[in-house]
mmCIF file with all atom_site columns, C-alpha atoms in Angstrom:
data_model
loop_
_atom_site.group_PDB
_atom_site.id
_atom_site.type_symbol
_atom_site.label_atom_id
_atom_site.label_alt_id
_atom_site.label_comp_id
_atom_site.label_asym_id
_atom_site.label_entity_id
_atom_site.label_seq_id
_atom_site.pdbx_PDB_ins_code
_atom_site.Cartn_x
_atom_site.Cartn_y
_atom_site.Cartn_z
_atom_site.occupancy
_atom_site.B_iso_or_equiv
_atom_site.pdbx_formal_charge
_atom_site.auth_seq_id
_atom_site.auth_comp_id
_atom_site.auth_asym_id
_atom_site.auth_atom_id
_atom_site.pdbx_PDB_model_num
ATOM 1   C CA . MET Z 1 1   ? 16.925  3.578  7.093   1.00 48.00 ? 1   MET Z CA 1
ATOM 2   C CA . ALA Z 1 2   ? 14.946  4.599  4.042   1.00 55.00 ? 2   ALA Z CA 1
ATOM 3   C CA . GLY Z 1 3   ? 13.196  1.247  3.205   1.00 55.00 ? 3   GLY Z CA 1
ATOM 4   C CA . ALA Z 1 4   ? 13.698  -0.816 0.443   1.00 56.00 ? 4   ALA Z CA 1
ATOM 5   C CA . GLY Z 1 5   ? 10.265  0.625  -1.088  1.00 58.00 ? 5   GLY Z CA 1
ATOM 6   C CA . SER Z 1 6   ? 10.332  4.258  -0.242  1.00 84.00 ? 6   SER Z CA 1
ATOM 7   C CA . GLU Z 1 7   ? 10.518  6.727  -2.684  1.00 89.00 ? 7   GLU Z CA 1
ATOM 8   C CA . PHE Z 1 8   ? 14.307  7.847  -2.001  1.00 93.00 ? 8   PHE Z CA 1
ATOM 9   C CA . HIS Z 1 9   ? 15.390  4.969  -2.811  1.00 91.00 ? 9   HIS Z CA 1
ATOM 10  C CA . VAL Z 1 10  ? 13.899  4.220  -6.115  1.00 92.00 ? 10  VAL Z CA 1
ATOM 11  C CA . TRP Z 1 11  ? 14.787  6.720  -7.360  1.00 95.00 ? 11  TRP Z CA 1
ATOM 12  C CA . LEU Z 1 12  ? 18.118  6.424  -5.936  1.00 94.00 ? 12  LEU Z CA 1
ATOM 13  C CA . CYS Z 1 13  ? 18.411  2.911  -7.473  1.00 93.00 ? 13  CYS Z CA 1
ATOM 14  C CA . SER Z 1 14  ? 17.126  4.301  -10.927 1.00 93.00 ? 14  SER Z CA 1
ATOM 15  C CA . ARG Z 1 15  ? 20.099  6.626  -10.904 1.00 93.00 ? 15  ARG Z CA 1
ATOM 16  C CA . LEU Z 1 16  ? 22.442  4.394  -9.963  1.00 92.00 ? 16  LEU Z CA 1
ATOM 17  C CA . LYS Z 1 17  ? 21.727  2.174  -12.298 1.00 92.00 ? 17  LYS Z CA 1
ATOM 18  C CA . SER Z 1 18  ? 22.063  4.373  -15.173 1.00 92.00 ? 18  SER Z CA 1
ATOM 19  C CA . LEU Z 1 19  ? 25.202  5.217  -14.314 1.00 91.00 ? 19  LEU Z CA 1
ATOM 20  C CA . ASN Z 1 20  ? 26.403  1.339  -14.793 1.00 89.00 ? 20  ASN Z CA 1
ATOM 21  C CA . LEU Z 1 21  ? 27.167  1.089  -10.584 1.00 90.00 ? 21  LEU Z CA 1
ATOM 22  C CA . ASP Z 1 22  ? 25.371  -1.981 -8.215  1.00 88.00 ? 22  ASP Z CA 1
ATOM 23  C CA . GLU Z 1 23  ? 22.568  -0.408 -7.252  1.00 88.00 ? 23  GLU Z CA 1
ATOM 24  C CA . GLU Z 1 24  ? 21.804  -3.103 -5.277  1.00 88.00 ? 24  GLU Z CA 1
ATOM 25  C CA . VAL Z 1 25  ? 24.986  -2.768 -2.526  1.00 87.00 ? 25  VAL Z CA 1
ATOM 26  C CA . LEU Z 1 26  ? 26.013  0.767  -3.211  1.00 90.00 ? 26  LEU Z CA 1
ATOM 27  C CA . GLY Z 1 27  ? 21.676  2.029  -3.126  1.00 90.00 ? 27  GLY Z CA 1
ATOM 28  C CA . GLU Z 1 28  ? 21.900  0.205  0.649   1.00 90.00 ? 28  GLU Z CA 1
ATOM 29  C CA . TYR Z 1 29  ? 25.450  1.852  1.151   1.00 91.00 ? 29  TYR Z CA 1
ATOM 30  C CA . ILE Z 1 30  ? 23.651  5.448  0.110   1.00 92.00 ? 30  ILE Z CA 1
ATOM 31  C CA . SER Z 1 31  ? 20.807  4.872  1.997   1.00 90.00 ? 31  SER Z CA 1
ATOM 32  C CA . GLY Z 1 32  ? 22.802  3.869  4.915   1.00 90.00 ? 32  GLY Z CA 1
ATOM 33  C CA . ILE Z 1 33  ? 25.397  7.224  5.149   1.00 90.00 ? 33  ILE Z CA 1
ATOM 34  C CA . LEU Z 1 34  ? 22.191  9.472  4.393   1.00 92.00 ? 34  LEU Z CA 1
ATOM 35  C CA . ASP Z 1 35  ? 20.034  8.355  7.345   1.00 87.00 ? 35  ASP Z CA 1
ATOM 36  C CA . GLY Z 1 36  ? 22.309  7.913  9.577   1.00 83.00 ? 36  GLY Z CA 1
ATOM 37  C CA . ASP Z 1 37  ? 22.026  9.767  13.202  1.00 79.00 ? 37  ASP Z CA 1
ATOM 38  C CA . ASP Z 1 38  ? 25.552  10.450 14.347  1.00 78.00 ? 38  ASP Z CA 1
ATOM 39  C CA . SER Z 1 39  ? 26.732  12.745 11.355  1.00 84.00 ? 39  SER Z CA 1
ATOM 40  C CA . THR Z 1 40  ? 25.831  16.503 9.610   1.00 91.00 ? 40  THR Z CA 1
ATOM 41  C CA . PRO Z 1 41  ? 24.652  17.255 6.856   1.00 90.00 ? 41  PRO Z CA 1
ATOM 42  C CA . GLU Z 1 42  ? 27.733  18.546 5.910   1.00 92.00 ? 42  GLU Z CA 1
ATOM 43  C CA . GLU Z 1 43  ? 29.693  15.365 6.615   1.00 92.00 ? 43  GLU Z CA 1
ATOM 44  C CA . LYS Z 1 44  ? 27.116  13.164 5.060   1.00 93.00 ? 44  LYS Z CA 1
ATOM 45  C CA . GLU Z 1 45  ? 27.412  14.989 1.868   1.00 92.00 ? 45  GLU Z CA 1
ATOM 46  C CA . GLU Z 1 46  ? 30.975  14.853 2.208   1.00 92.00 ? 46  GLU Z CA 1
ATOM 47  C CA . ALA Z 1 47  ? 30.805  11.053 2.635   1.00 91.00 ? 47  ALA Z CA 1
ATOM 48  C CA . LEU Z 1 48  ? 28.367  10.757 -0.496  1.00 91.00 ? 48  LEU Z CA 1
ATOM 49  C CA . LYS Z 1 49  ? 30.406  12.332 -2.673  1.00 91.00 ? 49  LYS Z CA 1
ATOM 50  C CA . GLU Z 1 50  ? 33.833  10.388 -1.518  1.00 91.00 ? 50  GLU Z CA 1
ATOM 51  C CA . THR Z 1 51  ? 32.086  7.582  -1.770  1.00 90.00 ? 51  THR Z CA 1
ATOM 52  C CA . LEU Z 1 52  ? 30.824  7.775  -5.454  1.00 90.00 ? 52  LEU Z CA 1
ATOM 53  C CA . GLU Z 1 53  ? 34.137  9.136  -6.761  1.00 87.00 ? 53  GLU Z CA 1
ATOM 54  C CA . GLY Z 1 54  ? 35.717  6.185  -5.191  1.00 85.00 ? 54  GLY Z CA 1
ATOM 55  C CA . MET Z 1 55  ? 32.756  4.168  -7.470  1.00 85.00 ? 55  MET Z CA 1
ATOM 56  C CA . MET Z 1 56  ? 33.193  6.221  -10.818 1.00 86.00 ? 56  MET Z CA 1
ATOM 57  C CA . GLU Z 1 57  ? 35.624  5.783  -13.556 1.00 82.00 ? 57  GLU Z CA 1
ATOM 58  C CA . SER Z 1 58  ? 34.762  9.953  -14.493 1.00 83.00 ? 58  SER Z CA 1
ATOM 59  C CA . PRO Z 1 59  ? 34.126  11.146 -11.001 1.00 78.00 ? 59  PRO Z CA 1
ATOM 60  C CA . ASP Z 1 60  ? 31.319  14.180 -10.916 1.00 85.00 ? 60  ASP Z CA 1
ATOM 61  C CA . ASN Z 1 61  ? 29.974  16.229 -8.626  1.00 85.00 ? 61  ASN Z CA 1
ATOM 62  C CA . ASN Z 1 62  ? 27.035  16.613 -10.160 1.00 91.00 ? 62  ASN Z CA 1
ATOM 63  C CA . VAL Z 1 63  ? 25.857  12.856 -9.335  1.00 93.00 ? 63  VAL Z CA 1
ATOM 64  C CA . SER Z 1 64  ? 26.241  13.266 -5.931  1.00 92.00 ? 64  SER Z CA 1
ATOM 65  C CA . SER Z 1 65  ? 25.024  16.722 -5.428  1.00 93.00 ? 65  SER Z CA 1
ATOM 66  C CA . ASP Z 1 66  ? 21.486  15.686 -7.719  1.00 95.00 ? 66  ASP Z CA 1
ATOM 67  C CA . ILE Z 1 67  ? 21.479  12.416 -5.155  1.00 95.00 ? 67  ILE Z CA 1
ATOM 68  C CA . PHE Z 1 68  ? 21.911  14.149 -1.681  1.00 95.00 ? 68  PHE Z CA 1
ATOM 69  C CA . MET Z 1 69  ? 19.559  17.185 -2.788  1.00 95.00 ? 69  MET Z CA 1
ATOM 70  C CA . LYS Z 1 70  ? 17.133  14.888 -3.804  1.00 94.00 ? 70  LYS Z CA 1
ATOM 71  C CA . TRP Z 1 71  ? 17.324  12.896 -0.606  1.00 95.00 ? 71  TRP Z CA 1
ATOM 72  C CA . LYS Z 1 72  ? 16.586  16.427 1.658   1.00 93.00 ? 72  LYS Z CA 1
ATOM 73  C CA . GLU Z 1 73  ? 13.701  16.746 -0.652  1.00 93.00 ? 73  GLU Z CA 1
ATOM 74  C CA . CYS Z 1 74  ? 12.055  13.504 0.569   1.00 93.00 ? 74  CYS Z CA 1
ATOM 75  C CA . GLU Z 1 75  ? 13.066  14.227 4.210   1.00 92.00 ? 75  GLU Z CA 1
ATOM 76  C CA . GLU Z 1 76  ? 11.067  16.801 4.169   1.00 93.00 ? 76  GLU Z CA 1
ATOM 77  C CA . LYS Z 1 77  ? 8.173   15.787 2.585   1.00 92.00 ? 77  LYS Z CA 1
ATOM 78  C CA . LYS Z 1 78  ? 8.852   13.203 5.331   1.00 90.00 ? 78  LYS Z CA 1
ATOM 79  C CA . ALA Z 1 79  ? 8.909   15.130 7.917   1.00 90.00 ? 79  ALA Z CA 1
ATOM 80  C CA . LYS Z 1 80  ? 5.697   17.368 6.914   1.00 91.00 ? 80  LYS Z CA 1
ATOM 81  C CA . LEU Z 1 81  ? 3.812   14.162 6.952   1.00 90.00 ? 81  LEU Z CA 1
ATOM 82  C CA . LYS Z 1 82  ? 5.113   13.354 10.056  1.00 88.00 ? 82  LYS Z CA 1
ATOM 83  C CA . GLN Z 1 83  ? 4.102   17.068 11.738  1.00 91.00 ? 83  GLN Z CA 1
ATOM 84  C CA . GLU Z 1 84  ? 0.691   16.942 10.289  1.00 89.00 ? 84  GLU Z CA 1
ATOM 85  C CA . SER Z 1 85  ? -0.035  13.369 11.725  1.00 88.00 ? 85  SER Z CA 1
ATOM 86  C CA . GLU Z 1 86  ? 1.140   15.052 15.135  1.00 86.00 ? 86  GLU Z CA 1
ATOM 87  C CA . ASN Z 1 87  ? -0.803  17.915 14.510  1.00 88.00 ? 87  ASN Z CA 1
ATOM 88  C CA . GLN Z 1 88  ? -4.006  15.885 14.037  1.00 87.00 ? 88  GLN Z CA 1
ATOM 89  C CA . LYS Z 1 89  ? -3.622  13.628 16.959  1.00 85.00 ? 89  LYS Z CA 1
ATOM 90  C CA . GLN Z 1 90  ? -3.255  16.354 19.274  1.00 86.00 ? 90  GLN Z CA 1
ATOM 91  C CA . ASP Z 1 91  ? -5.925  17.944 17.972  1.00 84.00 ? 91  ASP Z CA 1
ATOM 92  C CA . ILE Z 1 92  ? -7.988  14.422 19.096  1.00 88.00 ? 92  ILE Z CA 1
ATOM 93  C CA . LEU Z 1 93  ? -6.091  14.270 21.804  1.00 83.00 ? 93  LEU Z CA 1
ATOM 94  C CA . ALA Z 1 94  ? -7.333  17.492 23.119  1.00 83.00 ? 94  ALA Z CA 1
ATOM 95  C CA . ALA Z 1 95  ? -10.776 16.966 22.267  1.00 84.00 ? 95  ALA Z CA 1
ATOM 96  C CA . VAL Z 1 96  ? -10.877 14.152 23.720  1.00 82.00 ? 96  VAL Z CA 1
ATOM 97  C CA . VAL Z 1 97  ? -9.620  14.973 27.189  1.00 81.00 ? 97  VAL Z CA 1
ATOM 98  C CA . GLU Z 1 98  ? -11.865 17.986 27.344  1.00 80.00 ? 98  GLU Z CA 1
ATOM 99  C CA . LYS Z 1 99  ? -14.486 15.777 26.968  1.00 79.00 ? 99  LYS Z CA 1
ATOM 100 C CA . GLN Z 1 100 ? -13.717 13.491 29.688  1.00 76.00 ? 100 GLN Z CA 1
ATOM 101 C CA . MET Z 1 101 ? -13.073 16.450 32.023  1.00 77.00 ? 101 MET Z CA 1
ATOM 102 C CA . LYS Z 1 102 ? -16.195 17.969 31.456  1.00 76.00 ? 102 LYS Z CA 1
ATOM 103 C CA . THR Z 1 103 ? -18.095 14.814 31.549  1.00 76.00 ? 103 THR Z CA 1
ATOM 104 C CA . THR Z 1 104 ? -16.469 14.185 35.135  1.00 70.00 ? 104 THR Z CA 1
ATOM 105 C CA . ASN Z 1 105 ? -16.871 17.629 36.059  1.00 67.00 ? 105 ASN Z CA 1
ATOM 106 C CA . ASN Z 1 106 ? -20.584 16.988 35.018  1.00 65.00 ? 106 ASN Z CA 1
ATOM 107 C CA . VAL Z 1 107 ? -21.194 13.503 37.150  1.00 61.00 ? 107 VAL Z CA 1
ATOM 108 C CA . ASN Z 1 108 ? -19.646 14.930 40.066  1.00 58.00 ? 108 ASN Z CA 1
ATOM 109 C CA . LYS Z 1 109 ? -22.202 18.023 40.138  1.00 53.00 ? 109 LYS Z CA 1
ATOM 110 C CA . LYS Z 1 110 ? -19.407 20.778 39.777  1.00 49.00 ? 110 LYS Z CA 1
ATOM 111 C CA . PRO Z 1 111 ? -19.611 24.239 38.512  1.00 49.00 ? 111 PRO Z CA 1
ATOM 112 C CA . SER Z 1 112 ? -19.137 24.520 34.922  1.00 47.00 ? 112 SER Z CA 1
ATOM 113 C CA . HIS Z 1 113 ? -16.400 26.259 33.558  1.00 51.00 ? 113 HIS Z CA 1
ATOM 114 C CA . LYS Z 1 114 ? -13.674 26.419 31.302  1.00 50.00 ? 114 LYS Z CA 1
ATOM 115 C CA . LEU Z 1 115 ? -11.230 23.983 31.425  1.00 50.00 ? 115 LEU Z CA 1
ATOM 116 C CA . ASP Z 1 116 ? -8.032  25.324 32.563  1.00 56.00 ? 116 ASP Z CA 1
ATOM 117 C CA . GLU Z 1 117 ? -5.769  25.844 29.897  1.00 61.00 ? 117 GLU Z CA 1
ATOM 118 C CA . ASN Z 1 118 ? -2.428  25.237 31.577  1.00 59.00 ? 118 ASN Z CA 1
ATOM 119 C CA . VAL Z 1 119 ? -3.893  21.340 32.738  1.00 58.00 ? 119 VAL Z CA 1
ATOM 120 C CA . LYS Z 1 120 ? -5.038  21.185 28.933  1.00 61.00 ? 120 LYS Z CA 1
ATOM 121 C CA . LYS Z 1 121 ? -1.473  21.037 28.112  1.00 63.00 ? 121 LYS Z CA 1
ATOM 122 C CA . ASN Z 1 122 ? -0.505  19.489 30.223  1.00 62.00 ? 122 ASN Z CA 1
ATOM 123 C CA . LEU Z 1 123 ? -2.345  16.344 30.026  1.00 62.00 ? 123 LEU Z CA 1
ATOM 124 C CA . ILE Z 1 124 ? -1.378  16.237 26.278  1.00 64.00 ? 124 ILE Z CA 1
ATOM 125 C CA . ALA Z 1 125 ? 2.592   17.109 26.741  1.00 63.00 ? 125 ALA Z CA 1
ATOM 126 C CA . GLN Z 1 126 ? 1.365   13.107 29.018  1.00 59.00 ? 126 GLN Z CA 1
ATOM 127 C CA . TYR Z 1 127 ? 0.508   11.703 25.328  1.00 55.00 ? 127 TYR Z CA 1
ATOM 128 C CA . GLY Z 1 128 ? 2.268   8.362  25.355  1.00 47.00 ? 128 GLY Z CA 1
ATOM 129 C CA . GLN Z 1 129 ? 5.002   10.002 28.645  1.00 49.00 ? 129 GLN Z CA 1
ATOM 130 C CA . GLU Z 1 130 ? 4.631   9.222  32.192  1.00 45.00 ? 130 GLU Z CA 1
ATOM 131 C CA . TYR Z 1 131 ? 0.600   9.456  33.067  1.00 43.00 ? 131 TYR Z CA 1
ATOM 132 C CA . ASP Z 1 132 ? -0.010  12.107 35.895  1.00 43.00 ? 132 ASP Z CA 1
ATOM 133 C CA . GLU Z 1 133 ? -1.932  9.889  39.069  1.00 47.00 ? 133 GLU Z CA 1
ATOM 134 C CA . ASP Z 1 134 ? -1.439  12.497 41.402  1.00 46.00 ? 134 ASP Z CA 1
ATOM 135 C CA . PHE Z 1 135 ? -3.535  15.175 39.215  1.00 43.00 ? 135 PHE Z CA 1
ATOM 136 C CA . TYR Z 1 136 ? -6.789  12.590 39.311  1.00 44.00 ? 136 TYR Z CA 1
ATOM 137 C CA . SER Z 1 137 ? -6.016  12.058 42.607  1.00 46.00 ? 137 SER Z CA 1
ATOM 138 C CA . SER Z 1 138 ? -6.335  15.682 43.725  1.00 45.00 ? 138 SER Z CA 1
ATOM 139 C CA . SER Z 1 139 ? -9.338  16.106 41.534  1.00 45.00 ? 139 SER Z CA 1
ATOM 140 C CA . ASP Z 1 140 ? -10.935 13.244 43.435  1.00 47.00 ? 140 ASP Z CA 1
ATOM 141 C CA . GLU Z 1 141 ? -10.460 14.601 46.799  1.00 45.00 ? 141 GLU Z CA 1
ATOM 142 C CA . GLU Z 1 142 ? -11.125 18.203 45.736  1.00 46.00 ? 142 GLU Z CA 1
ATOM 143 C CA . ALA Z 1 143 ? -14.656 17.397 44.435  1.00 43.00 ? 143 ALA Z CA 1
ATOM 144 C CA . PRO Z 1 144 ? -17.396 17.946 46.826  1.00 46.00 ? 144 PRO Z CA 1
ATOM 145 C CA . SER Z 1 145 ? -19.421 15.698 48.678  1.00 46.00 ? 145 SER Z CA 1
ATOM 146 C CA . GLN Z 1 146 ? -22.535 14.808 47.437  1.00 44.00 ? 146 GLN Z CA 1
ATOM 147 C CA . THR Z 1 147 ? -25.639 14.096 50.282  1.00 44.00 ? 147 THR Z CA 1
ATOM 148 C CA . THR Z 1 148 ? -27.964 12.653 47.574  1.00 44.00 ? 148 THR Z CA 1
ATOM 149 C CA . LYS Z 1 149 ? -28.759 9.120  46.959  1.00 46.00 ? 149 LYS Z CA 1
ATOM 150 C CA . SER Z 1 150 ? -27.099 8.776  44.020  1.00 45.00 ? 150 SER Z CA 1
ATOM 151 C CA . GLN Z 1 151 ? -23.798 9.770  45.243  1.00 49.00 ? 151 GLN Z CA 1
ATOM 152 C CA . PRO Z 1 152 ? -21.668 6.262  45.598  1.00 50.00 ? 152 PRO Z CA 1
ATOM 153 C CA . VAL Z 1 153 ? -23.750 5.689  41.445  1.00 48.00 ? 153 VAL Z CA 1
ATOM 154 C CA . GLU Z 1 154 ? -22.350 9.421  40.596  1.00 50.00 ? 154 GLU Z CA 1
ATOM 155 C CA . LYS Z 1 155 ? -18.870 8.662  42.259  1.00 51.00 ? 155 LYS Z CA 1
ATOM 156 C CA . ASP Z 1 156 ? -18.199 5.885  40.535  1.00 55.00 ? 156 ASP Z CA 1
ATOM 157 C CA . LYS Z 1 157 ? -18.951 6.827  37.388  1.00 51.00 ? 157 LYS Z CA 1
ATOM 158 C CA . GLY Z 1 158 ? -16.352 9.377  37.775  1.00 52.00 ? 158 GLY Z CA 1
ATOM 159 C CA . VAL Z 1 159 ? -13.822 7.543  39.117  1.00 54.00 ? 159 VAL Z CA 1
ATOM 160 C CA . PHE Z 1 160 ? -14.900 5.289  35.635  1.00 53.00 ? 160 PHE Z CA 1
ATOM 161 C CA . GLN Z 1 161 ? -14.274 8.290  33.635  1.00 53.00 ? 161 GLN Z CA 1
ATOM 162 C CA . ASN Z 1 162 ? -11.098 8.978  35.089  1.00 58.00 ? 162 ASN Z CA 1
ATOM 163 C CA . THR Z 1 163 ? -9.466  5.478  34.991  1.00 65.00 ? 163 THR Z CA 1
ATOM 164 C CA . ASN Z 1 164 ? -10.591 4.831  31.548  1.00 63.00 ? 164 ASN Z CA 1
ATOM 165 C CA . THR Z 1 165 ? -8.887  8.128  30.354  1.00 57.00 ? 165 THR Z CA 1
ATOM 166 C CA . LYS Z 1 166 ? -5.653  6.380  32.007  1.00 64.00 ? 166 LYS Z CA 1
ATOM 167 C CA . SER Z 1 167 ? -6.130  3.914  30.516  1.00 70.00 ? 167 SER Z CA 1
ATOM 168 C CA . VAL Z 1 168 ? -5.951  5.591  27.157  1.00 62.00 ? 168 VAL Z CA 1
ATOM 169 C CA . LEU Z 1 169 ? -2.803  7.120  28.370  1.00 63.00 ? 169 LEU Z CA 1
ATOM 170 C CA . ASP Z 1 170 ? -0.934  4.059  29.771  1.00 71.00 ? 170 ASP Z CA 1
ATOM 171 C CA . LYS Z 1 171 ? -2.059  1.991  26.418  1.00 74.00 ? 171 LYS Z CA 1
ATOM 172 C CA . GLU Z 1 172 ? -0.086  5.391  24.742  1.00 68.00 ? 172 GLU Z CA 1
ATOM 173 C CA . LYS Z 1 173 ? 2.962   5.088  26.653  1.00 70.00 ? 173 LYS Z CA 1
ATOM 174 C CA . GLU Z 1 174 ? 3.562   2.113  26.447  1.00 81.00 ? 174 GLU Z CA 1
ATOM 175 C CA . LYS Z 1 175 ? 3.310   1.841  22.621  1.00 79.00 ? 175 LYS Z CA 1
ATOM 176 C CA . ARG Z 1 176 ? 5.861   4.896  22.485  1.00 76.00 ? 176 ARG Z CA 1
ATOM 177 C CA . ASP Z 1 177 ? 8.414   2.940  24.685  1.00 81.00 ? 177 ASP Z CA 1
ATOM 178 C CA . LYS Z 1 178 ? 8.052   -0.072 22.438  1.00 86.00 ? 178 LYS Z CA 1
ATOM 179 C CA . GLN Z 1 179 ? 8.470   1.912  19.319  1.00 81.00 ? 179 GLN Z CA 1
ATOM 180 C CA . ARG Z 1 180 ? 11.316  3.806  21.323  1.00 80.00 ? 180 ARG Z CA 1
ATOM 181 C CA . GLN Z 1 181 ? 13.393  0.295  22.092  1.00 87.00 ? 181 GLN Z CA 1
ATOM 182 C CA . GLU Z 1 182 ? 12.729  -1.170 18.625  1.00 86.00 ? 182 GLU Z CA 1
ATOM 183 C CA . ASN Z 1 183 ? 14.421  2.013  17.463  1.00 78.00 ? 183 ASN Z CA 1
ATOM 184 C CA . GLU Z 1 184 ? 16.620  2.021  19.628  1.00 81.00 ? 184 GLU Z CA 1
ATOM 185 C CA . ASP Z 1 185 ? 17.679  -1.930 18.092  1.00 85.00 ? 185 ASP Z CA 1
ATOM 186 C CA . LYS Z 1 186 ? 17.747  -1.019 14.803  1.00 80.00 ? 186 LYS Z CA 1
ATOM 187 C CA . LYS Z 1 187 ? 20.090  1.817  14.842  1.00 79.00 ? 187 LYS Z CA 1
ATOM 188 C CA . VAL Z 1 188 ? 22.239  -0.849 15.976  1.00 82.00 ? 188 VAL Z CA 1
ATOM 189 C CA . LYS Z 1 189 ? 21.336  -2.829 13.696  1.00 80.00 ? 189 LYS Z CA 1
ATOM 190 C CA . ASP Z 1 190 ? 21.505  -0.286 11.028  1.00 74.00 ? 190 ASP Z CA 1
ATOM 191 C CA . LYS Z 1 191 ? 25.111  0.272  11.748  1.00 78.00 ? 191 LYS Z CA 1
ATOM 192 C CA . GLU Z 1 192 ? 26.369  -3.033 11.852  1.00 82.00 ? 192 GLU Z CA 1
ATOM 193 C CA . ASP Z 1 193 ? 24.473  -3.620 8.070   1.00 78.00 ? 193 ASP Z CA 1
ATOM 194 C CA . ARG Z 1 194 ? 26.038  -0.331 6.995   1.00 79.00 ? 194 ARG Z CA 1
ATOM 195 C CA . GLU Z 1 195 ? 28.991  -1.803 8.051   1.00 79.00 ? 195 GLU Z CA 1
ATOM 196 C CA . LYS Z 1 196 ? 28.328  -5.115 5.924   1.00 81.00 ? 196 LYS Z CA 1
ATOM 197 C CA . GLN Z 1 197 ? 27.724  -3.238 2.724   1.00 78.00 ? 197 GLN Z CA 1
ATOM 198 C CA . LYS Z 1 198 ? 30.651  -0.549 2.525   1.00 78.00 ? 198 LYS Z CA 1
ATOM 199 C CA . THR Z 1 199 ? 32.506  -4.314 3.413   1.00 82.00 ? 199 THR Z CA 1
ATOM 200 C CA . LYS Z 1 200 ? 30.963  -5.595 -0.035  1.00 80.00 ? 200 LYS Z CA 1
ATOM 201 C CA . ALA Z 1 201 ? 30.925  -2.515 -2.073  1.00 80.00 ? 201 ALA Z CA 1
ATOM 202 C CA . GLU Z 1 202 ? 34.575  -2.732 -1.523  1.00 77.00 ? 202 GLU Z CA 1
ATOM 203 C CA . GLN Z 1 203 ? 35.272  -6.306 -2.389  1.00 80.00 ? 203 GLN Z CA 1
ATOM 204 C CA . ARG Z 1 204 ? 33.379  -5.468 -5.059  1.00 77.00 ? 204 ARG Z CA 1
ATOM 205 C CA . LYS Z 1 205 ? 35.273  -2.522 -6.598  1.00 76.00 ? 205 LYS Z CA 1
ATOM 206 C CA . ASP Z 1 206 ? 38.923  -4.922 -5.428  1.00 79.00 ? 206 ASP Z CA 1
ATOM 207 C CA . LYS Z 1 207 ? 37.648  -7.836 -7.379  1.00 78.00 ? 207 LYS Z CA 1
ATOM 208 C CA . GLU Z 1 208 ? 36.083  -5.195 -10.827 1.00 74.00 ? 208 GLU Z CA 1
ATOM 209 C CA . LYS Z 1 209 ? 39.621  -3.665 -10.415 1.00 75.00 ? 209 LYS Z CA 1
ATOM 210 C CA . LYS Z 1 210 ? 41.735  -6.983 -10.751 1.00 78.00 ? 210 LYS Z CA 1
ATOM 211 C CA . ARG Z 1 211 ? 39.690  -8.178 -13.596 1.00 74.00 ? 211 ARG Z CA 1
ATOM 212 C CA . THR Z 1 212 ? 40.582  -4.572 -15.125 1.00 72.00 ? 212 THR Z CA 1
ATOM 213 C CA . GLN Z 1 213 ? 44.074  -5.349 -14.657 1.00 74.00 ? 213 GLN Z CA 1
ATOM 214 C CA . LYS Z 1 214 ? 43.978  -8.794 -15.699 1.00 71.00 ? 214 LYS Z CA 1
ATOM 215 C CA . GLY Z 1 215 ? 42.279  -7.933 -19.472 1.00 67.00 ? 215 GLY Z CA 1
ATOM 216 C CA . GLU Z 1 216 ? 44.788  -5.069 -19.549 1.00 68.00 ? 216 GLU Z CA 1
ATOM 217 C CA . ARG Z 1 217 ? 47.789  -7.647 -18.927 1.00 66.00 ? 217 ARG Z CA 1
ATOM 218 C CA . ARG Z 1 218 ? 46.486  -9.745 -22.063 1.00 64.00 ? 218 ARG Z CA 1
ATOM 219 C CA . ARG Z 1 219 ? 46.196  -7.171 -24.065 1.00 61.00 ? 219 ARG Z CA 1
#
């Protein structure tokens, strides 16, 4: 859900306030509708329209359209920034993986060769996911045996390089798993919050309606 300090939420609260609507309660409720994962864009736009029609004395479709378009604009901007960050992360990972592989090849005195693109893609795909232990174990088995006295030391260095790469990938996987669980917990909490905000909005609407009716009876 959009945070209280997000660009869209700040804009939304300002827009609702200009319409003399409760920006605190209604702002959270509208953000919950638009940021929910269980509806299509068309369903979200329709729900937004119905919500505003029920809260405004003189419903205006332009208001719901403006809000929905602003939300889409902010979402597209966030998606673009996220993709740029992901691309940068993948470029860094590719460079790290290639460097690790070259270092391991040099330590084991393997002939110099270009890193296989499929292997590189597989490693990159594993970033933050399952770590393929078979790949590293098979790489060690295929390394040619050395007869020099420095072989034990060089082999240990190669193992260290593989272990270091595994450690990096394992930590990233743990981080991703934690984020995934936090996202699931957040979805549940957001759904509960939306229901609470909806109830509050309806209660305030009923209260305002009763107050208006009471004033009319006095007149």
